[in-house]
mmCIF file of C-alpha atoms in Angstrom:
data_model
loop_
_atom_site.group_PDB
_atom_site.id
_atom_site.type_symbol
_atom_site.label_atom_id
_atom_site.label_comp_id
_atom_site.label_asym_id
_atom_site.label_seq_id
_atom_site.Cartn_x
_atom_site.Cartn_y
_atom_site.Cartn_z
ATOM 1 C CA UNK A 1 66.734 -49.018 49.099
ATOM 2 C CA UNK A 2 69.180 -47.507 47.042
ATOM 3 C CA UNK A 3 69.583 -44.360 44.755
ATOM 4 C CA UNK A 4 68.953 -46.611 41.433
ATOM 5 C CA UNK A 5 65.417 -47.502 42.446
ATOM 6 C CA UNK A 6 62.343 -46.245 40.497
ATOM 7 C CA UNK A 7 60.233 -44.701 42.454
ATOM 8 C CA UNK A 8 56.563 -43.032 41.421
ATOM 9 C CA UNK A 9 53.095 -42.691 42.185
ATOM 10 C CA UNK A 10 50.354 -45.435 41.931
ATOM 11 C CA UNK A 11 46.689 -45.012 42.991
ATOM 12 C CA UNK A 12 47.964 -42.041 45.288
ATOM 13 C CA UNK A 13 50.591 -43.634 46.845
ATOM 14 C CA UNK A 14 54.273 -42.861 46.326
ATOM 15 C CA UNK A 15 56.112 -46.083 45.922
ATOM 16 C CA UNK A 16 59.586 -46.661 46.188
ATOM 17 C CA UNK A 17 60.661 -49.434 44.210
ATOM 18 C CA UNK A 18 59.775 -51.847 41.332
ATOM 19 C CA UNK A 19 58.678 -54.707 43.324
ATOM 20 C CA UNK A 20 56.419 -52.804 45.400
ATOM 21 C CA UNK A 21 54.812 -51.552 42.186
ATOM 22 C CA UNK A 22 54.458 -55.121 40.935
ATOM 23 C CA UNK A 23 52.838 -56.428 44.190
ATOM 24 C CA UNK A 24 50.717 -53.705 44.205
ATOM 25 C CA UNK A 25 49.356 -54.817 40.676
ATOM 26 C CA UNK A 26 49.086 -58.402 42.030
ATOM 27 C CA UNK A 27 46.796 -57.244 45.057
ATOM 28 C CA UNK A 28 44.762 -55.089 42.475
ATOM 29 C CA UNK A 29 44.100 -58.411 40.437
ATOM 30 C CA UNK A 30 43.073 -60.484 43.218
ATOM 31 C CA UNK A 31 40.736 -58.035 44.483
ATOM 32 C CA UNK A 32 42.701 -57.676 47.919
ATOM 33 C CA UNK A 33 42.316 -54.034 49.533
ATOM 34 C CA UNK A 34 45.240 -52.613 50.644
ATOM 35 C CA UNK A 35 47.129 -49.236 52.489
ATOM 36 C CA UNK A 36 50.709 -48.246 51.772
ATOM 37 C CA UNK A 37 52.802 -47.158 54.645
ATOM 38 C CA UNK A 38 50.078 -46.127 57.067
ATOM 39 C CA UNK A 39 51.568 -45.893 60.290
ATOM 40 C CA UNK A 40 55.011 -45.387 62.077
ATOM 41 C CA UNK A 41 54.859 -47.982 64.907
ATOM 42 C CA UNK A 42 57.231 -47.131 68.034
ATOM 43 C CA UNK A 43 59.073 -50.393 69.091
ATOM 44 C CA UNK A 44 59.954 -51.564 72.772
ATOM 45 C CA UNK A 45 63.351 -51.493 71.865
ATOM 46 C CA UNK A 46 63.251 -47.608 71.313
ATOM 47 C CA UNK A 47 63.479 -47.523 67.744
ATOM 48 C CA UNK A 48 60.339 -47.258 65.035
ATOM 49 C CA UNK A 49 58.818 -49.387 62.323
ATOM 50 C CA UNK A 50 56.715 -48.631 59.239
ATOM 51 C CA UNK A 51 55.457 -51.527 57.186
ATOM 52 C CA UNK A 52 55.133 -51.394 53.595
ATOM 53 C CA UNK A 53 51.511 -52.967 52.900
ATOM 54 C CA UNK A 54 48.666 -53.565 55.429
ATOM 55 C CA UNK A 55 46.052 -55.598 54.102
ATOM 56 C CA UNK A 56 42.397 -56.051 54.541
ATOM 57 C CA UNK A 57 42.495 -58.818 56.868
ATOM 58 C CA UNK A 58 44.941 -56.636 59.353
ATOM 59 C CA UNK A 59 48.079 -58.623 58.239
ATOM 60 C CA UNK A 60 51.191 -56.623 57.024
ATOM 61 C CA UNK A 61 53.585 -57.304 54.153
ATOM 62 C CA UNK A 62 57.224 -56.160 53.621
ATOM 63 C CA UNK A 63 58.639 -55.873 50.087
ATOM 64 C CA UNK A 64 62.235 -56.399 49.894
ATOM 65 C CA UNK A 65 64.882 -56.714 47.367
ATOM 66 C CA UNK A 66 67.379 -57.441 49.339
ATOM 67 C CA UNK A 67 66.454 -58.566 53.113
ATOM 68 C CA UNK A 68 69.013 -57.716 55.970
ATOM 69 C CA UNK A 69 68.680 -60.379 58.424
ATOM 70 C CA UNK A 70 70.810 -58.364 60.826
ATOM 71 C CA UNK A 71 69.239 -55.431 61.005
ATOM 72 C CA UNK A 72 65.772 -55.982 59.514
ATOM 73 C CA UNK A 73 64.535 -59.254 60.874
ATOM 74 C CA UNK A 74 64.943 -58.178 64.692
ATOM 75 C CA UNK A 75 62.580 -54.879 63.753
ATOM 76 C CA UNK A 76 60.104 -56.870 62.261
ATOM 77 C CA UNK A 77 60.031 -59.434 65.179
ATOM 78 C CA UNK A 78 60.141 -56.885 67.799
ATOM 79 C CA UNK A 79 57.090 -55.561 65.839
ATOM 80 C CA UNK A 80 54.849 -58.630 65.696
ATOM 81 C CA UNK A 81 55.736 -59.130 69.568
ATOM 82 C CA UNK A 82 54.780 -55.580 70.366
ATOM 83 C CA UNK A 83 51.577 -55.522 68.595
ATOM 84 C CA UNK A 84 50.554 -59.237 68.194
ATOM 85 C CA UNK A 85 50.392 -58.866 64.240
ATOM 86 C CA UNK A 86 52.239 -60.853 61.694
ATOM 87 C CA UNK A 87 54.644 -59.567 58.728
ATOM 88 C CA UNK A 88 54.939 -61.495 55.655
ATOM 89 C CA UNK A 89 58.314 -60.988 54.005
ATOM 90 C CA UNK A 90 58.156 -60.729 50.175
ATOM 91 C CA UNK A 91 61.406 -60.777 48.229
ATOM 92 C CA UNK A 92 61.913 -61.009 44.439
ATOM 93 C CA UNK A 93 61.665 -64.711 44.149
ATOM 94 C CA UNK A 94 58.215 -64.768 45.840
ATOM 95 C CA UNK A 95 56.862 -62.184 43.798
ATOM 96 C CA UNK A 96 58.132 -64.058 40.514
ATOM 97 C CA UNK A 97 55.924 -67.128 41.686
ATOM 98 C CA UNK A 98 52.713 -64.829 42.997
ATOM 99 C CA UNK A 99 52.642 -63.171 39.341
ATOM 100 C CA UNK A 100 53.067 -66.597 37.593
ATOM 101 C CA UNK A 101 49.889 -67.418 38.984
ATOM 102 C CA UNK A 102 48.514 -64.502 37.024
ATOM 103 C CA UNK A 103 47.829 -63.546 33.534
ATOM 104 C CA UNK A 104 50.382 -60.552 33.837
ATOM 105 C CA UNK A 105 53.931 -60.975 32.839
ATOM 106 C CA UNK A 106 56.683 -60.082 35.641
ATOM 107 C CA UNK A 107 58.988 -58.607 33.083
ATOM 108 C CA UNK A 108 56.354 -56.640 31.201
ATOM 109 C CA UNK A 109 55.109 -55.150 34.676
ATOM 110 C CA UNK A 110 58.891 -54.226 35.577
ATOM 111 C CA UNK A 111 58.971 -51.880 31.967
ATOM 112 C CA UNK A 112 55.695 -50.505 32.723
ATOM 113 C CA UNK A 113 56.616 -49.332 36.234
ATOM 114 C CA UNK A 114 59.782 -47.640 34.243
ATOM 115 C CA UNK A 115 57.616 -45.725 32.262
ATOM 116 C CA UNK A 116 54.966 -44.501 35.263
ATOM 117 C CA UNK A 117 58.073 -43.766 37.579
ATOM 118 C CA UNK A 118 59.686 -41.489 34.626
ATOM 119 C CA UNK A 119 63.247 -42.079 36.078
ATOM 120 C CA UNK A 120 65.646 -43.319 38.573
ATOM 121 C CA UNK A 121 65.778 -41.882 42.056
ATOM 122 C CA UNK A 122 63.754 -41.214 45.262
ATOM 123 C CA UNK A 123 61.712 -38.071 45.906
ATOM 124 C CA UNK A 124 62.635 -37.563 49.728
ATOM 125 C CA UNK A 125 60.434 -34.259 50.138
ATOM 126 C CA UNK A 126 57.552 -33.876 52.410
ATOM 127 C CA UNK A 127 55.382 -36.815 52.687
ATOM 128 C CA UNK A 128 57.172 -38.699 49.780
ATOM 129 C CA UNK A 129 59.730 -39.168 52.728
ATOM 130 C CA UNK A 130 59.314 -42.636 54.322
ATOM 131 C CA UNK A 131 60.383 -40.781 57.666
ATOM 132 C CA UNK A 132 57.869 -38.149 57.004
ATOM 133 C CA UNK A 133 56.208 -37.054 60.831
ATOM 134 C CA UNK A 134 58.551 -39.919 62.885
ATOM 135 C CA UNK A 135 59.194 -38.511 66.118
ATOM 136 C CA UNK A 136 62.456 -39.762 67.679
ATOM 137 C CA UNK A 137 61.776 -41.301 71.206
ATOM 138 C CA UNK A 138 63.837 -40.322 74.389
ATOM 139 C CA UNK A 139 65.769 -43.554 74.179
ATOM 140 C CA UNK A 140 67.187 -43.133 70.781
ATOM 141 C CA UNK A 141 67.897 -39.646 71.635
ATOM 142 C CA UNK A 142 69.978 -40.444 74.564
ATOM 143 C CA UNK A 143 71.839 -43.161 72.045
ATOM 144 C CA UNK A 144 72.670 -40.570 69.447
ATOM 145 C CA UNK A 145 73.996 -38.222 72.357
ATOM 146 C CA UNK A 146 75.980 -40.499 74.113
ATOM 147 C CA UNK A 147 77.705 -41.709 70.729
ATOM 148 C CA UNK A 148 78.190 -38.385 69.289
ATOM 149 C CA UNK A 149 79.963 -37.170 72.857
ATOM 150 C CA UNK A 150 82.239 -40.444 72.938
ATOM 151 C CA UNK A 151 83.197 -39.649 69.264
ATOM 152 C CA UNK A 152 84.099 -36.100 69.958
ATOM 153 C CA UNK A 153 86.366 -37.184 72.916
ATOM 154 C CA UNK A 154 88.727 -38.495 69.888
ATOM 155 C CA UNK A 155 90.963 -35.626 68.840
ATOM 156 C CA UNK A 156 91.388 -37.312 65.441
ATOM 157 C CA UNK A 157 87.713 -37.641 64.970
ATOM 158 C CA UNK A 158 87.037 -33.925 66.148
ATOM 159 C CA UNK A 159 89.873 -32.656 63.585
ATOM 160 C CA UNK A 160 87.884 -34.557 60.608
ATOM 161 C CA UNK A 161 84.679 -33.484 61.803
ATOM 162 C CA UNK A 162 85.994 -29.570 62.010
ATOM 163 C CA UNK A 163 87.613 -30.424 58.389
ATOM 164 C CA UNK A 164 84.122 -31.310 57.086
ATOM 165 C CA UNK A 165 82.622 -28.367 58.562
ATOM 166 C CA UNK A 166 84.828 -25.927 56.612
ATOM 167 C CA UNK A 167 84.053 -28.035 53.537
ATOM 168 C CA UNK A 168 80.327 -27.850 53.838
ATOM 169 C CA UNK A 169 79.581 -25.371 51.666
ATOM 170 C CA UNK A 170 81.406 -27.244 49.161
ATOM 171 C CA UNK A 171 79.359 -30.302 49.509
ATOM 172 C CA UNK A 172 76.371 -28.288 49.344
ATOM 173 C CA UNK A 173 77.186 -27.016 46.085
ATOM 174 C CA UNK A 174 77.760 -30.640 44.872
ATOM 175 C CA UNK A 175 74.459 -31.435 46.210
ATOM 176 C CA UNK A 176 73.026 -28.491 44.473
ATOM 177 C CA UNK A 177 74.525 -29.690 41.057
ATOM 178 C CA UNK A 178 73.312 -33.306 41.778
ATOM 179 C CA UNK A 179 69.766 -32.009 42.505
ATOM 180 C CA UNK A 180 69.691 -29.945 39.381
ATOM 181 C CA UNK A 181 71.186 -32.907 37.257
ATOM 182 C CA UNK A 182 68.529 -35.284 38.664
ATOM 183 C CA UNK A 183 65.655 -33.054 37.621
ATOM 184 C CA UNK A 184 67.246 -32.515 34.155
ATOM 185 C CA UNK A 185 67.203 -36.524 33.970
ATOM 186 C CA UNK A 186 63.598 -36.773 34.416
ATOM 187 C CA UNK A 187 62.714 -33.891 31.848
ATOM 188 C CA UNK A 188 60.858 -34.956 28.833
ATOM 189 C CA UNK A 189 61.459 -33.761 25.421
ATOM 190 C CA UNK A 190 60.489 -34.443 21.953
ATOM 191 C CA UNK A 191 62.773 -35.834 19.489
ATOM 192 C CA UNK A 192 62.740 -36.763 15.654
ATOM 193 C CA UNK A 193 63.229 -40.218 14.785
ATOM 194 C CA UNK A 194 66.505 -40.622 12.841
ATOM 195 C CA UNK A 195 64.708 -43.255 10.636
ATOM 196 C CA UNK A 196 61.174 -42.876 10.271
ATOM 197 C CA UNK A 197 60.907 -38.810 10.940
ATOM 198 C CA UNK A 198 58.301 -39.422 13.512
ATOM 199 C CA UNK A 199 58.442 -37.191 16.844
ATOM 200 C CA UNK A 200 58.317 -39.134 19.974
ATOM 201 C CA UNK A 201 58.720 -37.882 23.564
ATOM 202 C CA UNK A 202 61.492 -39.578 25.629
ATOM 203 C CA UNK A 203 63.305 -38.540 28.939
ATOM 204 C CA UNK A 204 66.214 -35.946 28.250
ATOM 205 C CA UNK A 205 69.682 -37.431 28.111
ATOM 206 C CA UNK A 206 72.628 -35.300 27.288
ATOM 207 C CA UNK A 207 75.064 -38.062 26.645
ATOM 208 C CA UNK A 208 74.049 -40.250 23.715
ATOM 209 C CA UNK A 209 70.535 -39.061 23.105
ATOM 210 C CA UNK A 210 67.815 -41.457 22.100
ATOM 211 C CA UNK A 211 67.764 -41.534 18.217
ATOM 212 C CA UNK A 212 65.025 -43.640 17.175
ATOM 213 C CA UNK A 213 61.303 -44.071 18.201
ATOM 214 C CA UNK A 214 61.173 -47.575 18.453
ATOM 215 C CA UNK A 215 63.212 -50.868 18.393
ATOM 216 C CA UNK A 216 62.037 -51.507 15.107
ATOM 217 C CA UNK A 217 63.568 -48.437 13.762
ATOM 218 C CA UNK A 218 66.625 -48.911 15.488
ATOM 219 C CA UNK A 219 67.245 -52.157 13.820
ATOM 220 C CA UNK A 220 66.460 -51.292 10.500
ATOM 221 C CA UNK A 221 68.444 -48.253 10.872
ATOM 222 C CA UNK A 222 71.349 -50.337 11.803
ATOM 223 C CA UNK A 223 71.601 -52.653 9.092
ATOM 224 C CA UNK A 224 70.498 -50.167 6.641
ATOM 225 C CA UNK A 225 73.558 -48.593 5.430
ATOM 226 C CA UNK A 226 72.474 -48.135 1.775
ATOM 227 C CA UNK A 227 70.380 -45.603 -0.028
ATOM 228 C CA UNK A 228 68.210 -46.437 -2.794
ATOM 229 C CA UNK A 229 70.959 -45.122 -5.224
ATOM 230 C CA UNK A 230 73.486 -47.321 -3.570
ATOM 231 C CA UNK A 231 71.009 -50.486 -3.724
ATOM 232 C CA UNK A 232 70.669 -49.642 -7.677
ATOM 233 C CA UNK A 233 74.611 -49.427 -8.214
ATOM 234 C CA UNK A 234 74.934 -52.954 -6.108
ATOM 235 C CA UNK A 235 72.474 -54.513 -8.220
ATOM 236 C CA UNK A 236 73.810 -53.419 -11.473
ATOM 237 C CA UNK A 237 77.270 -54.469 -10.393
ATOM 238 C CA UNK A 238 75.381 -58.102 -9.731
ATOM 239 C CA UNK A 239 74.001 -58.108 -13.187
ATOM 240 C CA UNK A 240 77.652 -57.410 -14.624
ATOM 241 C CA UNK A 241 79.277 -60.033 -12.476
ATOM 242 C CA UNK A 242 76.237 -62.766 -13.535
ATOM 243 C CA UNK A 243 77.293 -61.806 -17.197
ATOM 244 C CA UNK A 244 80.938 -62.449 -16.766
ATOM 245 C CA UNK A 245 80.515 -65.371 -14.314
ATOM 246 C CA UNK A 246 77.745 -66.983 -15.983
ATOM 247 C CA UNK A 247 79.102 -70.628 -16.117
ATOM 248 C CA UNK A 248 80.778 -70.580 -12.678
ATOM 249 C CA UNK A 249 77.425 -69.459 -11.249
ATOM 250 C CA UNK A 250 75.339 -71.924 -12.647
ATOM 251 C CA UNK A 251 77.609 -74.983 -11.800
ATOM 252 C CA UNK A 252 78.305 -73.493 -8.180
ATOM 253 C CA UNK A 253 77.489 -76.063 -5.275
ATOM 254 C CA UNK A 254 75.841 -74.969 -2.125
ATOM 255 C CA UNK A 255 79.249 -75.368 -0.060
ATOM 256 C CA UNK A 256 81.459 -73.684 -2.760
ATOM 257 C CA UNK A 257 79.290 -70.401 -2.722
ATOM 258 C CA UNK A 258 81.484 -67.958 -1.076
ATOM 259 C CA UNK A 259 84.204 -68.907 -3.377
ATOM 260 C CA UNK A 260 82.335 -67.961 -6.346
ATOM 261 C CA UNK A 261 80.780 -64.839 -5.121
ATOM 262 C CA UNK A 262 84.095 -63.678 -3.389
ATOM 263 C CA UNK A 263 85.042 -61.460 -6.345
ATOM 264 C CA UNK A 264 81.699 -60.031 -6.134
ATOM 265 C CA UNK A 265 82.004 -58.977 -2.445
ATOM 266 C CA UNK A 266 85.371 -57.942 -2.786
ATOM 267 C CA UNK A 267 84.319 -55.416 -5.140
ATOM 268 C CA UNK A 268 81.363 -54.120 -3.148
ATOM 269 C CA UNK A 269 83.617 -53.578 -0.260
ATOM 270 C CA UNK A 270 86.150 -51.939 -2.352
ATOM 271 C CA UNK A 271 83.879 -49.233 -3.948
ATOM 272 C CA UNK A 272 81.146 -48.918 -0.877
ATOM 273 C CA UNK A 273 83.234 -49.918 2.134
ATOM 274 C CA UNK A 274 80.394 -52.465 2.885
ATOM 275 C CA UNK A 275 81.573 -56.146 4.266
ATOM 276 C CA UNK A 276 78.647 -57.505 5.957
ATOM 277 C CA UNK A 277 76.717 -60.015 3.602
ATOM 278 C CA UNK A 278 73.557 -59.348 5.155
ATOM 279 C CA UNK A 279 73.548 -55.564 3.852
ATOM 280 C CA UNK A 280 74.767 -56.784 0.400
ATOM 281 C CA UNK A 281 71.634 -59.324 0.325
ATOM 282 C CA UNK A 282 69.232 -56.605 1.610
ATOM 283 C CA UNK A 283 70.485 -54.216 -1.337
ATOM 284 C CA UNK A 284 69.750 -57.168 -3.769
ATOM 285 C CA UNK A 285 66.366 -58.792 -2.607
ATOM 286 C CA UNK A 286 64.812 -56.205 -0.177
ATOM 287 C CA UNK A 287 65.688 -58.109 3.018
ATOM 288 C CA UNK A 288 68.530 -59.960 5.032
ATOM 289 C CA UNK A 289 68.809 -63.321 3.953
ATOM 290 C CA UNK A 290 71.434 -66.268 3.601
ATOM 291 C CA UNK A 291 74.057 -67.309 0.844
ATOM 292 C CA UNK A 292 72.104 -69.913 -0.623
ATOM 293 C CA UNK A 293 69.317 -67.278 -1.815
ATOM 294 C CA UNK A 294 71.788 -65.067 -3.177
ATOM 295 C CA UNK A 295 73.165 -67.770 -5.246
ATOM 296 C CA UNK A 296 69.492 -68.500 -6.438
ATOM 297 C CA UNK A 297 69.359 -64.562 -7.145
ATOM 298 C CA UNK A 298 72.312 -64.833 -9.103
ATOM 299 C CA UNK A 299 71.085 -68.131 -11.129
ATOM 300 C CA UNK A 300 67.918 -66.315 -12.080
ATOM 301 C CA UNK A 301 70.159 -63.068 -13.451
ATOM 302 C CA UNK A 302 72.265 -65.459 -15.380
ATOM 303 C CA UNK A 303 68.989 -67.475 -16.876
ATOM 304 C CA UNK A 304 66.982 -63.929 -17.227
ATOM 305 C CA UNK A 305 69.514 -62.400 -19.163
ATOM 306 C CA UNK A 306 71.684 -65.172 -21.279
ATOM 307 C CA UNK A 307 69.204 -68.162 -20.950
ATOM 308 C CA UNK A 308 69.125 -71.113 -18.829
ATOM 309 C CA UNK A 309 72.167 -72.303 -20.438
ATOM 310 C CA UNK A 310 74.265 -69.250 -19.639
ATOM 311 C CA UNK A 311 75.105 -68.794 -23.158
#
């Protein structure tokens, strides 16, 4: 688990990763009853273990994005041996195979969870903390005590520890600022789309706030560098160009389009600062298209104004 995971509530449970949400959705689709982090089990080695999911058949499931075989596997094996149960380990590749057998789409579920979770980061307060209610065994206490005492015998370590204590106030202030930032990061605000003017709700972002309500508006605005007035002026320039270069336009071959229309594009760039041919085509035809269709457009201008012979 890391600080960049998406955590949130689903069906009364505080799930701590996107993978856990996707697996919960899979279980719901298969109509398999499940419970989440129901109990902390004490292990014979002195530690403890809390499985992610307990299924209706009494088996347990551990959902892991990255599995550490040196630290995680021994605890799971010890738990299975102590309590006579089985734990199935599911990683991302396994989860993708499970979802592939359903009508659901893995990537869609990921995006869906981001919207439900409403922000990165894990809330570790109260019952949302996976260690909530866990008691430290006497064996663990003894290990912690022995390790602390051995460390304090090292003068270099002790001096660093004292220095850290002196800086604790500074660290605490930094933590408070980080908490305030995380709360602000999950703050919902209403903004107005820069393209269509529609008001929509998004997460607050201090740097680079969201400008558009949808990908469609963003994409349209990105390539719509021209207003209605500019479109009219560009069309007028196209008409003048067609009158002055009628013969070269009518006799132009497909592989010579750019050389024939180059003076027109140069004039557009000089007067409006527009270099992209797609933007010019949108001003002329109302949509982005290729050079061949632009040539046909100029053909129609010549024929409509000067006739089919261009004279």
